[in-house]
Short mmCIF file of C-alpha atoms in Angstrom, two decimals:
data_model
loop_
_atom_site.label_atom_id
_atom_site.label_comp_id
_atom_site.label_asym_id
_atom_site.label_seq_id
_atom_site.Cartn_x
_atom_site.Cartn_y
_atom_site.Cartn_z
CA MET A 13 18.44 43.11 44.99
CA THR A 14 21.42 42.10 43.05
CA SER A 15 22.92 44.79 41.12
CA CYS A 16 24.88 44.36 37.85
CA GLU A 17 27.87 45.84 39.50
CA ASP A 18 27.67 43.54 42.63
CA LEU A 19 27.42 40.65 40.45
CA VAL A 20 30.31 41.48 38.69
CA ALA A 21 32.44 41.89 41.49
CA ARG A 22 31.52 38.54 43.19
CA LEU A 23 31.95 36.90 39.68
CA GLY A 24 35.71 37.80 40.02
CA ARG A 25 38.06 36.34 37.78
CA TRP A 26 35.28 33.82 36.51
CA SER A 27 36.84 33.43 32.85
CA ALA A 28 40.21 32.53 34.10
CA GLY A 29 40.19 28.71 33.27
CA HIS A 30 39.75 26.09 30.29
CA GLY A 31 36.78 25.92 28.34
CA PRO A 32 33.85 28.09 26.45
CA LEU A 33 33.53 31.32 28.13
CA TYR A 34 29.81 30.37 28.67
CA MET A 35 30.26 27.42 30.83
CA LEU A 36 32.86 29.30 32.95
CA LEU A 37 30.36 32.16 33.47
CA ALA A 38 27.60 29.31 34.16
CA THR A 39 30.00 27.26 36.21
CA ARG A 40 31.05 30.35 38.56
CA ILE A 41 27.06 31.63 38.93
CA ARG A 42 26.26 27.90 39.63
CA GLN A 43 28.87 28.20 42.51
CA LEU A 44 27.54 31.54 43.93
CA ILE A 45 24.22 30.18 43.86
CA ASP A 46 25.47 26.99 45.82
CA ASP A 47 27.55 28.78 48.46
CA GLY A 48 24.62 30.76 49.34
CA ALA A 49 26.03 34.03 48.07
CA LEU A 50 23.18 34.64 45.62
CA PRO A 51 19.88 33.79 47.90
CA PRO A 52 17.17 32.05 46.44
CA ASP A 53 14.70 34.44 44.62
CA SER A 54 17.19 37.31 43.97
CA PRO A 55 17.28 38.87 40.45
CA LEU A 56 19.90 38.70 37.99
CA PRO A 57 20.80 41.33 35.29
CA PRO A 58 19.26 40.94 31.73
CA ASP A 59 21.66 39.48 29.53
CA ARG A 60 22.24 42.20 27.48
CA THR A 61 23.10 44.18 30.63
CA LEU A 62 25.34 41.69 32.02
CA ALA A 63 27.29 40.81 28.99
CA THR A 64 28.09 44.55 28.69
CA ALA A 65 29.28 44.84 31.99
CA LEU A 66 31.56 41.64 31.34
CA ALA A 67 32.28 42.84 27.72
CA VAL A 68 31.46 39.82 26.44
CA GLY A 69 29.05 39.18 23.52
CA ARG A 70 25.03 38.49 24.82
CA THR A 71 25.27 34.96 23.65
CA THR A 72 27.96 34.17 26.03
CA VAL A 73 25.34 35.42 28.80
CA VAL A 74 22.24 33.71 27.33
CA ALA A 75 23.88 30.56 26.75
CA ALA A 76 25.07 30.50 30.50
CA TYR A 77 21.54 31.77 31.74
CA ASP A 78 20.23 28.81 29.66
CA LEU A 79 22.49 25.96 31.22
CA LEU A 80 21.65 27.43 34.50
CA THR A 81 18.09 27.35 33.51
CA GLN A 82 18.05 23.81 32.54
CA ASP A 83 20.14 22.74 35.80
CA GLY A 84 17.19 24.08 37.90
CA LYS A 85 19.47 27.11 39.30
CA ILE A 86 17.62 29.83 38.00
CA VAL A 87 14.23 30.68 36.07
CA ARG A 88 13.31 32.79 33.24
CA ARG A 89 9.86 34.02 32.71
CA GLN A 90 8.67 36.84 30.23
CA GLY A 91 7.78 40.08 31.75
CA SER A 92 9.72 39.35 35.25
CA GLY A 93 12.92 38.92 34.33
CA THR A 94 15.76 35.98 35.41
CA ARG A 95 15.94 34.97 39.05
CA VAL A 96 17.83 32.70 41.25
CA ALA A 97 15.41 29.69 41.53
CA PRO A 98 13.16 29.46 44.49
CA ALA A 99 14.85 26.87 47.37
CA VAL A 100 12.27 24.24 46.86
CA LEU A 101 13.67 23.74 43.20
CA TYR A 102 17.23 23.15 43.65
CA ALA A 103 17.41 22.21 47.86
CA ASP A 104 14.69 19.88 48.73
CA PRO A 105 16.27 17.14 50.81
CA ALA A 106 12.79 15.20 50.59
CA ARG A 107 13.26 14.70 47.16
CA PRO A 108 16.14 13.46 44.90
CA VAL A 109 17.33 15.77 42.04
CA ASP A 110 18.29 14.29 39.02
CA SER A 111 21.84 15.04 38.00
CA ALA A 112 22.14 12.65 34.77
CA ASN A 113 19.58 11.36 32.63
CA PRO A 114 18.16 8.07 33.74
CA LEU A 115 18.93 6.44 30.80
CA PHE A 116 22.43 7.31 30.69
CA LEU A 117 22.98 6.42 34.09
CA HIS A 118 21.84 2.88 33.92
CA LEU A 119 23.80 2.59 30.94
CA LEU A 120 26.96 3.84 33.05
CA GLU A 121 26.01 2.11 36.58
CA PRO A 122 23.86 -1.52 35.73
CA LEU A 123 22.06 -2.27 38.74
CA ASP A 124 21.79 -6.08 39.30
CA ASN A 125 18.24 -7.91 39.31
CA ILE A 126 16.72 -4.97 37.98
CA LEU A 127 14.36 -5.20 34.82
CA GLN A 128 15.81 -2.26 32.77
CA LEU A 129 12.65 -0.30 31.15
CA THR A 130 15.21 2.77 30.46
CA CYS A 131 17.10 1.92 27.42
CA ALA A 132 14.91 1.10 24.15
CA ALA A 133 17.39 -1.39 22.49
CA PRO A 134 17.54 -5.02 21.20
CA LYS A 135 19.42 -7.29 23.21
CA VAL A 136 18.76 -10.47 20.93
CA VAL A 137 21.65 -10.19 18.34
CA PRO A 138 20.73 -11.90 15.05
CA PRO A 139 23.16 -14.84 13.77
CA GLU A 140 23.54 -13.17 10.73
CA VAL A 141 25.60 -10.46 12.25
CA GLN A 142 28.21 -12.89 13.15
CA ASP A 143 28.28 -14.37 9.99
CA ALA A 144 28.73 -10.75 8.43
CA TYR A 145 31.87 -10.24 10.58
CA ARG A 146 33.25 -13.42 9.74
CA LYS A 147 32.93 -12.62 5.93
CA ALA A 148 34.18 -9.27 6.94
CA LEU A 149 37.18 -10.44 8.60
CA GLU A 150 38.09 -12.51 5.51
CA THR A 151 38.89 -9.92 3.72
CA SER A 152 42.24 -8.77 3.09
CA PHE A 153 43.17 -5.20 4.50
CA THR A 154 46.64 -5.15 3.06
CA GLY A 155 47.13 -1.59 1.34
CA ASP A 156 44.21 0.25 3.21
CA LEU A 157 45.20 2.61 5.71
CA GLY A 158 42.11 2.45 7.60
CA TYR A 159 41.32 5.97 8.21
CA ARG A 160 38.39 6.75 6.33
CA PRO A 161 36.32 9.55 8.00
CA VAL A 162 33.59 9.86 5.49
CA GLY A 163 32.81 5.77 5.86
CA HIS A 164 33.98 2.70 3.72
CA PRO A 165 32.74 3.04 -0.10
CA LEU A 166 31.25 -0.10 0.24
CA LEU A 167 28.78 0.75 3.11
CA ARG A 168 28.30 4.34 1.80
CA GLN A 169 27.05 2.84 -1.39
CA ALA A 170 24.72 0.11 0.66
CA ILE A 171 22.97 2.83 2.31
CA ALA A 172 22.64 5.17 -1.03
CA ASP A 173 21.12 2.34 -2.94
CA ARG A 174 18.82 1.67 -0.05
CA TYR A 175 17.74 5.24 0.13
CA THR A 176 17.26 5.17 -3.65
CA ARG A 177 15.05 2.19 -3.73
CA GLN A 178 12.83 3.43 -1.10
CA GLY A 179 12.30 6.70 -3.01
CA VAL A 180 14.65 9.09 -2.06
CA PRO A 181 17.80 9.19 -4.78
CA THR A 182 20.93 9.12 -2.96
CA ASP A 183 24.76 9.17 -4.00
CA PRO A 184 27.36 7.91 -2.26
CA ASP A 185 29.26 11.23 -1.50
CA GLN A 186 25.70 12.33 0.35
CA ILE A 187 26.42 9.71 3.32
CA LEU A 188 28.84 9.98 6.01
CA VAL A 189 29.01 6.63 8.10
CA THR A 190 29.18 7.65 11.75
CA THR A 191 29.59 5.52 15.00
CA GLY A 192 25.98 5.18 15.70
CA GLY A 193 23.22 7.54 15.49
CA GLN A 194 24.19 8.94 18.77
CA GLN A 195 27.48 10.37 17.16
CA ALA A 196 25.89 11.43 13.96
CA LEU A 197 23.31 13.65 16.22
CA ALA A 198 26.47 15.03 18.06
CA LEU A 199 28.45 15.73 14.84
CA LEU A 200 25.53 17.91 13.44
CA ALA A 201 24.89 19.86 16.54
CA ARG A 202 28.67 20.63 16.68
CA LEU A 203 28.65 21.94 13.01
CA LEU A 204 25.31 23.52 13.18
CA VAL A 205 24.72 24.89 16.45
CA GLY A 206 26.44 27.46 18.58
CA PRO A 207 25.70 28.99 21.96
CA GLY A 208 22.33 30.70 22.17
CA ASP A 209 21.15 29.37 18.95
CA ARG A 210 17.61 28.28 18.66
CA VAL A 211 16.64 24.67 18.38
CA VAL A 212 13.31 23.58 17.64
CA VAL A 213 12.36 20.06 19.27
CA GLU A 214 9.23 17.92 20.11
CA ALA A 215 8.21 17.61 23.41
CA PRO A 216 8.20 15.19 24.44
CA THR A 217 11.38 13.79 22.04
CA TYR A 218 14.67 11.45 22.51
CA PRO A 219 16.59 12.34 25.27
CA GLY A 220 19.73 11.66 23.74
CA ALA A 221 19.28 14.38 21.21
CA LEU A 222 18.36 17.13 23.71
CA GLU A 223 21.94 16.21 25.50
CA VAL A 224 23.90 16.74 22.47
CA PHE A 225 22.09 20.25 21.73
CA ARG A 226 22.60 21.20 25.45
CA GLU A 227 26.36 20.40 25.17
CA CYS A 228 26.24 23.43 22.39
CA ALA A 229 24.53 25.55 24.78
CA ALA A 230 21.65 25.50 22.32
CA VAL A 231 18.23 27.50 23.47
CA PHE A 232 15.32 25.35 23.21
CA ARG A 233 11.87 25.89 21.57
CA THR A 234 9.35 23.03 21.90
CA VAL A 235 6.35 22.21 20.13
CA PRO A 236 3.72 19.23 20.56
CA VAL A 237 4.32 16.10 19.00
CA GLY A 238 2.04 16.37 15.83
CA ASP A 239 1.10 19.81 15.92
CA ILE A 240 2.43 21.23 12.65
CA GLU A 241 0.62 24.19 12.50
CA THR A 242 2.72 25.45 15.78
CA LEU A 243 5.60 23.99 14.01
CA ILE A 244 5.41 26.02 10.96
CA ARG A 245 4.59 29.17 12.93
CA VAL A 246 7.53 29.02 15.27
CA MET A 247 9.98 28.13 12.14
CA ARG A 248 8.55 31.55 10.56
CA GLU A 249 8.50 33.72 13.54
CA ASP A 250 11.33 32.50 15.39
CA ARG A 251 13.71 31.64 12.59
CA PRO A 252 15.50 28.77 14.79
CA THR A 253 19.07 27.57 13.55
CA VAL A 254 17.63 23.81 13.68
CA VAL A 255 14.50 21.84 13.74
CA TYR A 256 15.07 18.33 14.93
CA LEU A 257 12.11 15.90 14.47
CA ILE A 258 11.44 12.22 14.64
CA PRO A 259 8.79 11.95 12.00
CA SER A 260 8.18 7.95 11.83
CA HIS A 261 7.10 5.98 14.88
CA GLN A 262 8.10 9.12 17.13
CA ASN A 263 10.33 8.26 20.33
CA PRO A 264 8.63 7.85 22.64
CA THR A 265 4.95 8.51 21.58
CA GLY A 266 5.29 6.61 18.17
CA ALA A 267 3.31 9.05 16.12
CA VAL A 268 3.72 8.99 12.40
CA MET A 269 3.70 12.38 10.41
CA PRO A 270 1.54 12.19 7.45
CA ALA A 271 3.05 12.76 4.07
CA LEU A 272 1.54 16.14 3.44
CA ALA A 273 2.97 17.60 6.79
CA ARG A 274 6.47 16.44 5.77
CA ARG A 275 6.13 18.20 2.57
CA ARG A 276 5.20 21.45 4.16
CA VAL A 277 8.19 21.24 6.67
CA ALA A 278 10.15 20.76 3.66
CA GLU A 279 9.06 23.71 1.86
CA VAL A 280 8.96 26.12 4.77
CA ALA A 281 12.31 25.03 5.89
CA THR A 282 14.11 25.49 2.29
CA ALA A 283 12.35 29.18 2.18
CA LEU A 284 13.57 30.16 5.38
CA GLY A 285 17.05 28.73 5.18
CA ILE A 286 16.64 26.33 8.40
CA LYS A 287 18.66 23.12 8.79
CA VAL A 288 15.90 20.39 9.48
CA ILE A 289 17.70 17.29 11.11
CA GLU A 290 15.38 14.15 10.58
CA ASP A 291 15.72 11.41 12.74
CA GLY A 292 15.05 8.32 10.83
CA VAL A 293 16.47 5.60 13.27
CA MET A 294 12.84 4.45 14.17
CA ALA A 295 11.57 4.50 10.59
CA GLU A 296 11.97 1.12 9.66
CA LEU A 297 9.82 -0.65 12.78
CA GLY A 298 6.47 -0.18 11.35
CA PHE A 299 4.25 -3.02 12.46
CA ASP A 300 2.07 -2.53 9.16
CA ALA A 301 3.05 -0.75 6.20
CA GLN A 302 5.92 1.53 5.43
CA PRO A 303 5.72 4.92 6.90
CA PRO A 304 5.29 7.75 4.65
CA LEU A 305 8.34 8.75 2.21
CA PRO A 306 11.30 10.80 4.73
CA ILE A 307 11.30 14.48 4.87
CA ALA A 308 14.36 14.17 2.67
CA ALA A 309 12.15 13.07 -0.26
CA TYR A 310 10.61 16.58 -0.54
CA GLY A 311 13.77 18.88 0.32
CA SER A 312 17.07 19.24 1.50
CA VAL A 313 17.37 18.01 5.25
CA LEU A 314 19.63 16.00 6.93
CA THR A 315 18.65 12.64 7.58
CA VAL A 316 20.20 10.18 10.74
CA GLY A 317 19.97 6.82 10.49
CA SER A 318 21.28 3.50 12.07
CA LEU A 319 21.28 -0.02 12.59
CA SER A 320 21.04 0.03 16.41
CA LYS A 321 17.24 -0.43 16.42
CA VAL A 322 16.96 -2.75 13.64
CA ILE A 323 19.48 -4.78 14.11
CA TRP A 324 21.86 -4.37 17.25
CA GLY A 325 23.24 -1.51 19.20
CA GLY A 326 26.56 -2.96 19.28
CA LEU A 327 27.49 -2.54 16.00
CA ARG A 328 27.55 0.83 16.57
CA VAL A 329 26.93 2.08 12.88
CA GLY A 330 25.11 5.20 11.84
CA TRP A 331 25.07 7.43 8.99
CA ILE A 332 23.94 10.83 8.05
CA ARG A 333 22.46 11.48 4.64
CA GLY A 334 22.90 15.34 3.24
CA SER A 335 24.50 17.22 0.51
CA ALA A 336 27.48 16.39 -0.82
CA PRO A 337 29.34 19.55 0.29
CA LEU A 338 28.03 19.20 4.03
CA ILE A 339 28.77 15.51 4.30
CA MET A 340 32.48 16.86 3.51
CA GLN A 341 32.67 19.46 6.13
CA LEU A 342 30.89 16.88 8.76
CA GLY A 343 33.73 14.13 7.30
CA ARG A 344 36.44 17.07 8.52
CA LEU A 345 34.62 17.04 11.81
CA LYS A 346 34.77 13.29 12.41
CA ALA A 347 38.37 13.17 11.18
CA VAL A 348 39.18 15.42 14.18
CA HIS A 349 37.30 13.24 16.65
CA ASP A 350 38.18 9.83 15.51
CA LEU A 351 39.55 9.41 12.04
CA GLY A 352 36.65 7.29 11.07
CA SER A 353 34.67 4.39 12.26
CA ASN A 354 35.76 0.91 12.65
CA ILE A 355 36.62 -0.67 9.09
CA PRO A 356 35.66 -4.23 9.84
CA GLY A 357 32.45 -3.34 11.38
CA GLN A 358 31.46 -1.13 8.17
CA LEU A 359 31.81 -4.24 6.10
CA ALA A 360 29.95 -6.21 8.32
CA ALA A 361 27.48 -3.45 8.17
CA ALA A 362 27.70 -3.28 4.29
CA GLU A 363 26.59 -7.11 4.23
CA LEU A 364 24.03 -6.71 6.79
CA VAL A 365 22.29 -3.80 4.94
CA SER A 366 22.02 -5.72 1.66
CA ILE A 367 19.66 -8.62 3.65
CA LEU A 368 18.04 -5.51 5.59
CA ASP A 369 14.59 -6.08 4.75
CA SER A 370 14.52 -10.10 6.00
CA LEU A 371 16.05 -8.88 9.23
CA ARG A 372 13.61 -5.88 9.82
CA ALA A 373 10.82 -8.43 9.11
CA ARG A 374 11.71 -10.67 11.88
CA ARG A 375 12.61 -7.52 14.40
CA VAL A 376 9.32 -6.13 13.54
CA ALA A 377 7.22 -9.35 14.18
CA SER A 378 9.01 -10.01 17.72
CA LEU A 379 8.20 -6.33 18.48
CA GLU A 380 4.78 -6.70 17.70
CA GLU A 381 4.10 -9.52 19.88
CA ASN A 382 5.88 -7.99 22.68
CA HIS A 383 3.80 -4.76 22.10
CA ASP A 384 0.39 -6.59 22.48
CA VAL A 385 1.80 -8.70 25.69
CA LEU A 386 2.39 -5.38 27.21
CA CYS A 387 -0.57 -3.49 26.01
CA ASP A 388 -2.71 -6.64 27.17
CA GLY A 389 -0.92 -6.74 30.75
CA LEU A 390 -1.65 -2.90 31.24
CA ARG A 391 -5.17 -3.35 30.36
CA THR A 392 -5.43 -6.15 33.28
CA LEU A 393 -3.43 -5.44 36.05
CA LEU A 394 -3.33 -1.36 35.54
CA PRO A 395 -6.61 -0.48 33.74
CA ASP A 396 -6.72 3.23 34.80
CA TRP A 397 -3.44 3.82 33.09
CA ARG A 398 -3.57 5.58 29.56
CA PHE A 399 -1.90 5.14 26.26
CA THR A 400 -2.67 4.61 22.88
CA PRO A 401 -1.34 1.30 21.05
CA ALA A 402 1.79 2.06 18.94
CA LEU A 403 1.99 1.58 14.96
CA GLY A 404 5.48 0.76 15.31
CA GLY A 405 8.80 1.37 17.38
CA GLN A 406 9.95 0.27 20.44
CA THR A 407 8.10 2.13 23.14
CA LEU A 408 4.57 2.55 24.54
CA TRP A 409 3.94 6.29 26.02
CA VAL A 410 2.12 5.83 29.07
CA GLU A 411 -0.10 8.54 31.51
CA LEU A 412 -0.27 7.85 34.76
CA PRO A 413 -3.96 9.18 36.52
CA ARG A 414 -2.51 10.68 39.37
CA GLY A 415 0.66 11.66 40.97
CA ASP A 416 3.79 12.26 38.71
CA ALA A 417 5.88 9.67 37.09
CA THR A 418 9.43 10.49 38.67
CA SER A 419 8.14 9.83 42.05
CA PHE A 420 6.36 6.90 41.07
CA ALA A 421 9.85 5.70 39.24
CA GLN A 422 11.64 5.94 42.57
CA VAL A 423 8.82 3.54 43.87
CA ALA A 424 8.99 1.09 40.90
CA LEU A 425 12.79 0.88 41.07
CA ARG A 426 12.02 -0.20 44.80
CA HIS A 427 10.35 -2.93 43.18
CA ASP A 428 13.49 -3.90 40.98
CA VAL A 429 11.83 -2.17 37.47
CA ALA A 430 13.83 0.73 36.07
CA LEU A 431 11.56 3.32 34.25
CA LEU A 432 12.40 6.48 32.35
CA PRO A 433 10.29 9.21 33.57
CA GLY A 434 8.56 11.74 30.73
CA THR A 435 10.14 14.74 32.13
CA SER A 436 13.48 13.19 30.82
CA LEU A 437 12.15 13.50 27.52
CA ASP A 438 10.49 16.63 27.55
CA VAL A 439 12.76 20.00 27.70
CA SER A 440 9.21 22.10 28.19
CA GLY A 441 9.42 20.67 31.44
CA GLY A 442 5.99 18.79 30.93
CA SER A 443 4.98 15.36 30.68
CA LYS A 444 5.11 15.21 34.19
CA THR A 445 2.42 12.13 34.42
CA TRP A 446 3.96 10.11 31.66
CA LEU A 447 6.28 7.22 31.42
CA ARG A 448 8.10 5.53 28.37
CA ILE A 449 7.73 1.73 28.38
CA PRO A 450 9.90 -0.46 25.82
CA PHE A 451 8.71 -3.42 24.85
CA LEU A 452 11.82 -5.04 23.54
CA GLU A 453 12.17 -7.78 26.23
CA PRO A 454 10.81 -11.17 26.04
CA ALA A 455 6.99 -11.50 26.70
CA ASP A 456 7.88 -13.21 29.80
CA VAL A 457 9.98 -10.35 31.07
CA ILE A 458 7.49 -7.71 30.13
CA ALA A 459 4.70 -9.55 31.88
CA GLU A 460 7.08 -9.82 35.13
CA ALA A 461 7.66 -6.07 34.73
CA VAL A 462 4.18 -5.17 34.56
CA ARG A 463 3.23 -7.32 37.45
CA ARG A 464 5.89 -5.73 39.66
CA LEU A 465 4.59 -2.27 38.04
CA ALA A 466 1.35 -3.15 39.69
CA VAL A 467 2.51 -3.65 42.90
CA ALA A 468 4.46 -0.63 43.12
CA TRP A 469 1.45 0.94 42.05
CA ARG A 470 -0.32 0.02 44.93
CA ASP A 471 2.09 1.09 47.17
CA TYR A 472 2.82 4.50 45.68
CA GLU A 473 1.33 7.54 47.75
CA PRO A 474 0.92 10.42 44.83
CA THR A 475 2.14 13.87 46.03
CA ALA A 476 1.79 17.14 43.95
CA PRO A 477 3.26 16.97 40.82
CA THR A 478 6.74 17.97 40.84
CA THR A 479 7.67 21.42 39.41
CA ALA A 480 11.36 20.69 39.93
CA LEU A 481 13.66 21.87 36.86
CA THR A 482 16.32 18.96 36.45
CA SER A 483 19.18 18.57 34.86
CA LEU A 484 19.09 15.96 31.79
CA VAL A 485 21.70 14.17 30.15
CA VAL A 486 18.69 7.21 24.35
#
């Protein structure tokens, strides 16, 4: 047994370094585990006991333990305390251990001749993008310093006007322009979430959001997608700092939250003083009718938007809609990071927002056609795979009948198809048998991808579902 005194002695001068204390503590405990000084299954002190012994706040130990849990180095269970993970969870040489989310790995280190089905983002750039940039570059920038941390007035006005037309009255001072939706989430997490704070997320959800909350050492609470009663109960009982939701064409499941549920979430959050981050990046991509009004129509929530999915990710234009005072706080934070986003790009984006309805219609028509090709291919070549056709968005949430998605993804990669397994999107440790398959590629590419997946499935020899806790990093 590892006593608290023994662990403190082994930690040594753990706080001698640069960075937050919780990260320094987690790094030192990780070293002790990797070096064998803390053997598998050995108990660790309760967070409050260790915090007292180290003369730090309890949130520091909670955040450190949470990082180690996410890395698969320790396990925490109600009633049995905190222990170093069993050796099989982090030292099984027969099974690769993820050190980063597969999506980000394939973005940073693209592989030749691989059909990439990990990143759900359009590759086809509408010709209007070039026209908008050409028009923006004809603008005279003389006299403009170019540093606009909250965004260019023309783009803020265009975004505000669009929300207003959609039934959510918005002033330009309620809009902060960001470098894509990912920066919007990162700024919100940085402002609102501290080490040990509770953050409620859906299981599964967008992995990029999980990563920004991990960076802040948040403690996750999960609710199943679409389970509004559980969500409301968790909000009332746990009083989380932040609730992160994707109410329209949820990534990855495609679910759409009903209007009544949106109203209930907004009302409960307002009554309890809980910040709700509404990810509306997918909201414009419905195949038929527009989704219900944003949650922001029913209360004071923070809405994230982006042009990346409707137009093109290379624009790197996103935004946050919120109260004017909070937008100014976020603007000061953004100023520290980059002094503001690219001005010609913002002027081009303002032009594109003015014609977004026509661009959206074209994108959605293409997505719906590709969606049907993917569904038909799966039904024909992989009839035992289970899925519900999407109502919009960009991805299909597919369940394997046996085995686990992580090990199958390795087999698929050997057949030149890169997939995103469900565990990369589910912080609860679930979704082990699920895959996220996007339908953005041209129809012939999708058909070829399904053909390769069918061959990979025939070659796949399912093992017992993995219980590894992986460290996850769009």
